[in-house]
Amino acid sequence: MVVHIDTREYSVKLPLPPQFDDNITNICSCNGLVCFTNVGGEVVHIWNPSTRRFKILPAPNKRSDYYQNGIGFGFDSVSDDYKVLRIVMWEVIPGRCSKLGAELYSANDDSWKEIEVPIITLERVLTCPASKSVYSKTGVVYLETHHGLLSFDLHNEVLGFYPYPNSKIKSTIFDFEGSVAAIFGSQVHDNVVPSLWILDVVCGEIIFISRLYWEDSFKLCLQPNFDDRDFNICSCNGLVCLTDFLNHVVYIWNPSTRRFKILHAPNKRPNYFEAGIGFGFDPVSSDYKILRLFHVFVHSSDASDIQLVIKAELYSANDDSWNDIKFWVEEERRVCSVSR
C-alpha cells in the first residue's frame, strides 16, 4: 500500500501483512495519527504519517466466532493515552440471535481489555452494525448505527447510545465545528429538504437538535427508490459538501451564511458507479477541493477479460472545474475496495 501526503514525492510505502490481503477498512484518525484494520478486524495498525512509522497492535482478545462491527480511535487527554475501541458481535443462535461486545486498547498499557456493554445499548445496536466513527475533542468517540449513535467516553470508559431524530433519510456522521453532526431530511412528495442536526445538551440531556435548514426554495430531487447510501456528506472548516450519487450532483453549503452552490457536473458520468468522495482545504493554494472516486469496467488489451479499476477527478473551487487525477497503474487495480 502506497500512501501519499499532499504530493507523490512525500509518500511512504507500507508493507501490509498477509492478513490484510490489500483490504483495509475502518480507517479513523486523531491528532494526525491514523488507525486502520483489515476486514475482519483481527489486525489493527496505528500509523504516524509525520514520522513515517507505524505500529501493529497486539492481537485483540475476541477473535474466534466473533466479527468486528466497528472501530473508534481517539485520545484520552486526562490519562494522556491513545485508545482504540473495538465493537464485536457473535451469534448465539445462528441466523436468529446475536450479542454485542466491546474491547478497548490502551497505548499506555499496550493491551486490550473488555468493556461492559449496557443492556439498553445492546438491544438497540444488535441489528444495526456500526460503521463510520467520529472523534470529538471532548474525549468521546461516536460510531454510527442505523438507529442512533453509539458513544464511548475514552476516560470514563462508558458506552452510551443516542437515537436519531425520526427520519429515514440520513447522511453519514461528520464533525461540524467540534460537534458530531448529521444531515437529516424531511421528504415531501418527490423532494427532500435537508437540515443540519448536532448532538447538544438540553436540560442536562444529550440529544440531537436541529441547527439549520436549507432554504425552502432549494430542494433535492430524489428518485422513488432513494436510499441514504446514495447520499454522502463531508465537512471542512464549517463548510458542508453534499453529494447526490443518484443524480450525479455535488453541492457545497455554508450553514453560517445559509448559502449553497451547485457545482458543475463532474466529467465522468456514463458507464461508472461511485466509489467515494472527499472534501478538504489546500492551504498552499488557498483552495477548497473535492476528490471524487468512481469504478469503471475496462476491457483488457486483447478484449478477453474485463477488469474493475478505480478512477479519480478533482474539483477546484478556485478554477470552478473538474480535472482528471492520474493513478499509478498498480493503484488503479488495488484501490478498488474504497467505500463511501
Short mmCIF file of C-alpha atoms in Angstrom, two decimals:
data_model
loop_
_atom_site.label_atom_id
_atom_site.label_comp_id
_atom_site.label_asym_id
_atom_site.label_seq_id
_atom_site.Cartn_x
_atom_site.Cartn_y
_atom_site.Cartn_z
CA MET A 1 0.00 0.00 0.00
CA VAL A 2 1.40 3.40 -1.01
CA VAL A 3 0.08 6.44 0.89
CA HIS A 4 0.64 9.99 -0.39
CA ILE A 5 0.66 13.04 1.88
CA ASP A 6 -0.06 16.16 -0.22
CA THR A 7 2.30 15.11 -3.03
CA ARG A 8 3.62 11.90 -4.53
CA GLU A 9 7.16 13.00 -3.65
CA TYR A 10 6.22 12.85 0.04
CA SER A 11 4.96 9.34 0.28
CA VAL A 12 5.51 6.20 2.30
CA LYS A 13 5.12 2.59 1.27
CA LEU A 14 3.60 0.45 3.99
CA PRO A 15 4.28 -3.29 3.70
CA LEU A 16 0.96 -4.92 4.51
CA PRO A 17 0.99 -8.22 6.45
CA PRO A 18 -0.71 -11.25 4.83
CA GLN A 19 -3.86 -10.75 6.94
CA PHE A 20 -4.70 -7.57 5.04
CA ASP A 21 -4.64 -9.08 1.56
CA ASP A 22 -4.83 -5.50 0.22
CA ASN A 23 -8.17 -4.97 2.02
CA ILE A 24 -8.20 -2.11 4.53
CA THR A 25 -11.31 -0.99 6.36
CA ASN A 26 -12.43 1.06 9.36
CA ILE A 27 -9.99 3.93 8.84
CA CYS A 28 -10.14 6.67 11.50
CA SER A 29 -7.77 9.39 12.65
CA CYS A 30 -6.93 11.55 15.67
CA ASN A 31 -4.30 14.28 16.14
CA GLY A 32 -2.56 13.33 12.92
CA LEU A 33 -2.40 9.61 13.69
CA VAL A 34 -4.27 7.11 11.53
CA CYS A 35 -5.82 3.86 12.77
CA PHE A 36 -6.92 1.16 10.32
CA THR A 37 -7.75 -2.54 10.35
CA ASN A 38 -8.19 -5.42 7.97
CA VAL A 39 -11.72 -6.51 7.01
CA GLY A 40 -12.05 -8.98 9.89
CA GLY A 41 -10.58 -6.58 12.43
CA GLU A 42 -8.02 -9.05 13.77
CA VAL A 43 -5.10 -6.86 12.61
CA VAL A 44 -5.03 -3.24 13.83
CA HIS A 45 -2.42 -0.64 12.87
CA ILE A 46 -1.67 2.87 14.13
CA TRP A 47 0.33 4.96 11.67
CA ASN A 48 2.10 8.32 12.09
CA PRO A 49 2.46 9.93 8.63
CA SER A 50 4.79 12.65 10.00
CA THR A 51 7.42 10.17 11.23
CA ARG A 52 6.51 7.53 8.64
CA ARG A 53 6.34 4.93 11.41
CA PHE A 54 3.54 2.52 12.18
CA LYS A 55 2.72 0.06 14.92
CA ILE A 56 0.91 -3.27 14.72
CA LEU A 57 -1.21 -3.59 17.87
CA PRO A 58 -1.35 -6.81 19.90
CA ALA A 59 -3.98 -9.25 18.67
CA PRO A 60 -7.44 -8.41 20.08
CA ASN A 61 -8.86 -10.81 22.66
CA LYS A 62 -12.15 -11.53 20.93
CA ARG A 63 -11.23 -13.37 17.77
CA SER A 64 -12.78 -16.81 17.21
CA ASP A 65 -16.52 -16.82 16.46
CA TYR A 66 -16.55 -13.00 16.56
CA TYR A 67 -16.69 -10.50 13.76
CA GLN A 68 -15.82 -6.83 14.00
CA ASN A 69 -18.78 -4.49 13.88
CA GLY A 70 -16.99 -1.16 14.16
CA ILE A 71 -13.92 0.63 15.46
CA GLY A 72 -13.20 4.02 17.02
CA PHE A 73 -9.93 5.81 17.75
CA GLY A 74 -9.24 8.80 19.99
CA PHE A 75 -7.13 10.49 22.65
CA ASP A 76 -7.82 10.45 26.40
CA SER A 77 -6.33 13.78 27.50
CA VAL A 78 -6.83 13.03 31.21
CA SER A 79 -4.63 9.94 31.20
CA ASP A 80 -2.54 11.10 28.21
CA ASP A 81 -3.37 7.90 26.34
CA TYR A 82 -4.43 6.94 22.83
CA LYS A 83 -7.19 4.33 22.81
CA VAL A 84 -8.88 2.11 20.25
CA LEU A 85 -12.46 0.91 20.80
CA ARG A 86 -13.43 -2.29 19.01
CA ILE A 87 -17.09 -3.36 18.72
CA VAL A 88 -17.64 -7.05 18.01
CA MET A 89 -20.65 -9.32 17.53
CA TRP A 90 -21.20 -13.05 17.65
CA GLU A 91 -24.16 -15.33 17.01
CA VAL A 92 -25.78 -17.08 19.96
CA ILE A 93 -28.33 -18.78 17.72
CA PRO A 94 -27.11 -18.83 14.10
CA GLY A 95 -29.23 -16.55 11.94
CA ARG A 96 -31.58 -15.63 14.78
CA CYS A 97 -29.88 -14.15 17.83
CA SER A 98 -26.63 -12.22 18.22
CA LYS A 99 -24.79 -10.50 21.05
CA LEU A 100 -22.69 -7.36 21.17
CA GLY A 101 -19.33 -6.99 22.89
CA ALA A 102 -16.65 -4.32 23.18
CA GLU A 103 -12.97 -4.19 23.99
CA LEU A 104 -10.53 -1.33 24.44
CA TYR A 105 -6.87 -0.98 23.53
CA SER A 106 -4.69 1.37 25.61
CA ALA A 107 -1.43 2.61 24.09
CA ASN A 108 -0.03 3.20 27.59
CA ASP A 109 -0.69 -0.40 28.63
CA ASP A 110 -0.21 -1.83 25.11
CA SER A 111 -3.04 -4.29 25.76
CA TRP A 112 -6.76 -4.92 25.23
CA LYS A 113 -9.44 -5.26 27.89
CA GLU A 114 -13.16 -5.99 27.82
CA ILE A 115 -15.68 -3.14 28.17
CA GLU A 116 -19.12 -3.64 29.69
CA VAL A 117 -21.98 -3.12 27.25
CA PRO A 118 -25.22 -1.78 28.82
CA ILE A 119 -28.28 -3.92 28.05
CA ILE A 120 -30.22 -0.99 26.58
CA THR A 121 -27.33 -0.25 24.23
CA LEU A 122 -27.02 -3.88 23.22
CA GLU A 123 -30.72 -4.16 22.36
CA ARG A 124 -30.67 -1.10 20.10
CA VAL A 125 -27.46 -1.86 18.27
CA LEU A 126 -27.77 -5.61 17.71
CA THR A 127 -29.18 -5.38 14.21
CA CYS A 128 -27.53 -2.04 13.39
CA PRO A 129 -23.86 -2.58 12.53
CA ALA A 130 -21.68 0.41 13.38
CA SER A 131 -19.77 1.93 10.52
CA LYS A 132 -18.20 5.39 10.39
CA SER A 133 -16.73 6.90 13.58
CA VAL A 134 -16.02 10.49 14.67
CA TYR A 135 -13.66 11.58 17.44
CA SER A 136 -14.75 14.59 19.49
CA LYS A 137 -12.29 16.93 21.20
CA THR A 138 -14.29 16.35 24.39
CA GLY A 139 -12.75 12.87 24.54
CA VAL A 140 -15.74 10.96 23.20
CA VAL A 141 -15.78 8.62 20.20
CA TYR A 142 -19.03 8.24 18.26
CA LEU A 143 -19.88 5.31 15.98
CA GLU A 144 -22.93 5.41 13.76
CA THR A 145 -25.57 2.71 13.57
CA HIS A 146 -28.83 2.60 11.63
CA HIS A 147 -30.89 3.85 14.60
CA GLY A 148 -28.55 6.12 16.54
CA LEU A 149 -25.04 6.98 17.69
CA LEU A 150 -23.03 4.65 19.87
CA SER A 151 -20.83 6.83 22.11
CA PHE A 152 -17.79 5.95 24.19
CA ASP A 153 -16.19 8.18 26.83
CA LEU A 154 -12.47 7.47 26.45
CA HIS A 155 -11.57 8.40 30.05
CA ASN A 156 -14.54 7.03 31.99
CA GLU A 157 -14.72 4.10 29.54
CA VAL A 158 -18.51 4.09 29.40
CA LEU A 159 -20.70 3.28 26.40
CA GLY A 160 -23.87 5.24 25.61
CA PHE A 161 -26.50 5.47 22.90
CA TYR A 162 -28.27 8.48 21.35
CA PRO A 163 -31.20 7.78 18.99
CA TYR A 164 -31.54 9.68 15.73
CA PRO A 165 -34.46 12.03 15.04
CA ASN A 166 -37.45 10.42 13.36
CA SER A 167 -36.20 10.40 9.79
CA LYS A 168 -35.47 7.69 7.26
CA ILE A 169 -33.11 9.94 5.31
CA LYS A 170 -29.71 10.45 6.92
CA SER A 171 -26.18 11.26 5.87
CA THR A 172 -23.11 9.71 7.42
CA ILE A 173 -21.96 11.43 10.61
CA PHE A 174 -19.24 14.07 10.48
CA ASP A 175 -17.51 16.68 12.61
CA PHE A 176 -19.10 20.13 12.42
CA GLU A 177 -17.40 22.91 14.37
CA GLY A 178 -16.29 20.45 17.05
CA SER A 179 -19.63 18.65 17.40
CA VAL A 180 -20.78 15.38 15.90
CA ALA A 181 -23.41 16.10 13.28
CA ALA A 182 -25.51 14.58 10.52
CA ILE A 183 -27.85 15.77 7.80
CA PHE A 184 -31.44 14.58 8.12
CA GLY A 185 -34.19 15.24 5.64
CA SER A 186 -37.95 15.60 5.58
CA GLN A 187 -39.36 14.03 2.44
CA VAL A 188 -42.21 15.93 0.79
CA HIS A 189 -43.64 14.16 -2.27
CA ASP A 190 -40.59 13.55 -4.51
CA ASN A 191 -38.36 16.10 -2.77
CA VAL A 192 -36.41 16.22 0.46
CA VAL A 193 -35.44 19.30 2.48
CA PRO A 194 -32.18 18.59 4.35
CA SER A 195 -31.36 20.07 7.75
CA LEU A 196 -28.28 20.02 9.96
CA TRP A 197 -28.58 18.29 13.34
CA ILE A 198 -25.92 18.15 16.06
CA LEU A 199 -25.64 16.48 19.46
CA ASP A 200 -26.14 19.08 22.18
CA VAL A 201 -27.08 19.28 25.85
CA VAL A 202 -30.70 20.24 26.53
CA CYS A 203 -31.88 20.35 30.17
CA GLY A 204 -28.99 18.12 31.17
CA GLU A 205 -29.75 15.53 28.49
CA ILE A 206 -27.69 14.93 25.36
CA ILE A 207 -29.94 14.75 22.31
CA PHE A 208 -29.95 15.60 18.61
CA ILE A 209 -31.21 19.12 17.94
CA SER A 210 -31.86 20.84 14.63
CA ARG A 211 -29.49 23.70 13.92
CA LEU A 212 -30.13 24.85 10.36
CA TYR A 213 -32.39 24.12 7.41
CA TRP A 214 -31.50 24.59 3.80
CA GLU A 215 -33.63 27.28 2.20
CA ASP A 216 -37.16 26.22 1.32
CA SER A 217 -36.51 27.34 -2.26
CA PHE A 218 -33.87 24.65 -2.62
CA LYS A 219 -34.86 21.01 -2.67
CA LEU A 220 -33.04 17.86 -3.69
CA CYS A 221 -34.95 15.94 -6.35
CA LEU A 222 -34.81 12.30 -5.31
CA GLN A 223 -35.78 9.10 -7.04
CA PRO A 224 -38.63 6.98 -5.58
CA ASN A 225 -36.07 4.32 -4.57
CA PHE A 226 -33.90 6.83 -2.70
CA ASP A 227 -31.53 5.26 -0.17
CA ASP A 228 -29.28 7.02 2.35
CA ARG A 229 -26.35 5.13 0.83
CA ASP A 230 -26.84 7.36 -2.22
CA PHE A 231 -26.34 10.46 -0.08
CA ASN A 232 -22.80 11.41 1.06
CA ILE A 233 -21.63 14.21 3.36
CA CYS A 234 -18.16 15.66 4.03
CA SER A 235 -17.26 18.71 6.10
CA CYS A 236 -14.25 21.06 6.27
CA ASN A 237 -13.80 24.38 8.11
CA GLY A 238 -17.53 24.70 8.69
CA LEU A 239 -18.48 24.06 5.05
CA VAL A 240 -20.53 21.03 4.08
CA CYS A 241 -20.12 19.11 0.83
CA LEU A 242 -23.14 17.04 -0.14
CA THR A 243 -23.21 14.53 -2.98
CA ASP A 244 -26.35 13.07 -4.52
CA PHE A 245 -24.94 9.91 -6.12
CA LEU A 246 -28.16 9.01 -7.93
CA ASN A 247 -28.40 12.29 -9.82
CA HIS A 248 -24.63 12.95 -10.05
CA VAL A 249 -24.94 16.33 -8.36
CA VAL A 250 -22.47 17.86 -5.88
CA TYR A 251 -23.28 20.82 -3.59
CA ILE A 252 -21.25 22.96 -1.18
CA TRP A 253 -23.23 24.51 1.66
CA ASN A 254 -22.18 27.18 4.18
CA PRO A 255 -24.51 26.80 7.19
CA SER A 256 -23.21 30.05 8.74
CA THR A 257 -24.29 32.19 5.76
CA ARG A 258 -27.03 29.73 4.68
CA ARG A 259 -25.72 29.93 1.12
CA PHE A 260 -25.13 26.95 -1.16
CA LYS A 261 -23.56 26.31 -4.53
CA ILE A 262 -24.37 23.63 -7.10
CA LEU A 263 -21.11 22.58 -8.73
CA HIS A 264 -20.59 21.96 -12.41
CA ALA A 265 -21.40 18.38 -13.38
CA PRO A 266 -18.42 16.03 -12.98
CA ASN A 267 -16.73 14.91 -16.19
CA LYS A 268 -17.04 11.16 -15.75
CA ARG A 269 -20.71 10.21 -15.81
CA PRO A 270 -21.65 7.28 -18.11
CA ASN A 271 -20.67 3.65 -17.52
CA TYR A 272 -19.36 4.02 -13.98
CA PHE A 273 -20.53 3.88 -10.39
CA GLU A 274 -19.45 5.98 -7.44
CA ALA A 275 -16.79 4.70 -5.02
CA GLY A 276 -16.28 7.63 -2.67
CA ILE A 277 -15.76 11.35 -2.23
CA GLY A 278 -13.54 13.58 -0.09
CA PHE A 279 -13.58 17.31 0.69
CA GLY A 280 -10.80 19.48 2.10
CA PHE A 281 -8.82 22.71 2.01
CA ASP A 282 -5.46 23.20 0.26
CA PRO A 283 -3.65 25.88 2.34
CA VAL A 284 -0.84 26.29 -0.20
CA SER A 285 -3.14 27.45 -2.99
CA SER A 286 -5.89 28.65 -0.61
CA ASP A 287 -8.38 26.45 -2.43
CA TYR A 288 -11.19 24.11 -1.43
CA LYS A 289 -11.03 20.85 -3.35
CA ILE A 290 -13.21 17.77 -3.81
CA LEU A 291 -11.77 14.37 -4.70
CA ARG A 292 -14.20 12.05 -6.44
CA LEU A 293 -13.50 8.32 -6.91
CA PHE A 294 -15.50 6.05 -9.19
CA HIS A 295 -15.29 2.49 -10.52
CA VAL A 296 -15.09 1.72 -14.23
CA PHE A 297 -15.18 -1.59 -16.09
CA VAL A 298 -12.41 -1.77 -18.71
CA HIS A 299 -11.50 -4.42 -21.27
CA SER A 300 -8.03 -5.95 -21.38
CA SER A 301 -5.82 -5.28 -24.39
CA ASP A 302 -6.97 -8.46 -26.13
CA ALA A 303 -10.61 -7.96 -25.04
CA SER A 304 -10.57 -11.35 -23.33
CA ASP A 305 -11.09 -10.04 -19.83
CA ILE A 306 -12.95 -7.25 -18.04
CA GLN A 307 -11.38 -5.55 -15.03
CA LEU A 308 -12.79 -3.22 -12.42
CA VAL A 309 -10.49 -0.23 -11.92
CA ILE A 310 -10.83 2.98 -9.98
CA LYS A 311 -10.56 6.45 -11.49
CA ALA A 312 -10.44 9.88 -9.89
CA GLU A 313 -11.15 13.50 -10.65
CA LEU A 314 -10.60 16.66 -8.63
CA TYR A 315 -12.76 19.77 -8.30
CA SER A 316 -11.05 23.09 -7.57
CA ALA A 317 -13.16 25.92 -6.13
CA ASN A 318 -10.65 28.46 -7.46
CA ASP A 319 -10.95 27.12 -11.02
CA ASP A 320 -14.58 26.04 -10.61
CA SER A 321 -13.87 22.94 -12.69
CA TRP A 322 -13.13 19.20 -12.54
CA ASN A 323 -9.86 17.63 -13.74
CA ASP A 324 -8.70 14.02 -14.05
CA ILE A 325 -6.26 12.70 -11.45
CA LYS A 326 -3.76 10.10 -12.60
CA PHE A 327 -3.21 6.92 -10.60
CA TRP A 328 -0.18 4.75 -10.76
CA VAL A 329 -1.09 1.73 -12.89
CA GLU A 330 -0.99 -0.72 -9.99
CA GLU A 331 -3.07 1.63 -7.82
CA GLU A 332 -5.98 1.60 -10.26
CA ARG A 333 -6.49 -2.08 -9.56
CA ARG A 334 -5.57 -2.26 -5.90
CA VAL A 335 -7.75 0.54 -4.53
CA CYS A 336 -10.98 -0.97 -5.82
CA SER A 337 -12.33 -1.60 -2.31
CA VAL A 338 -12.73 2.11 -1.46
CA SER A 339 -16.15 2.76 0.08
CA ARG A 340 -18.10 5.90 0.90
#
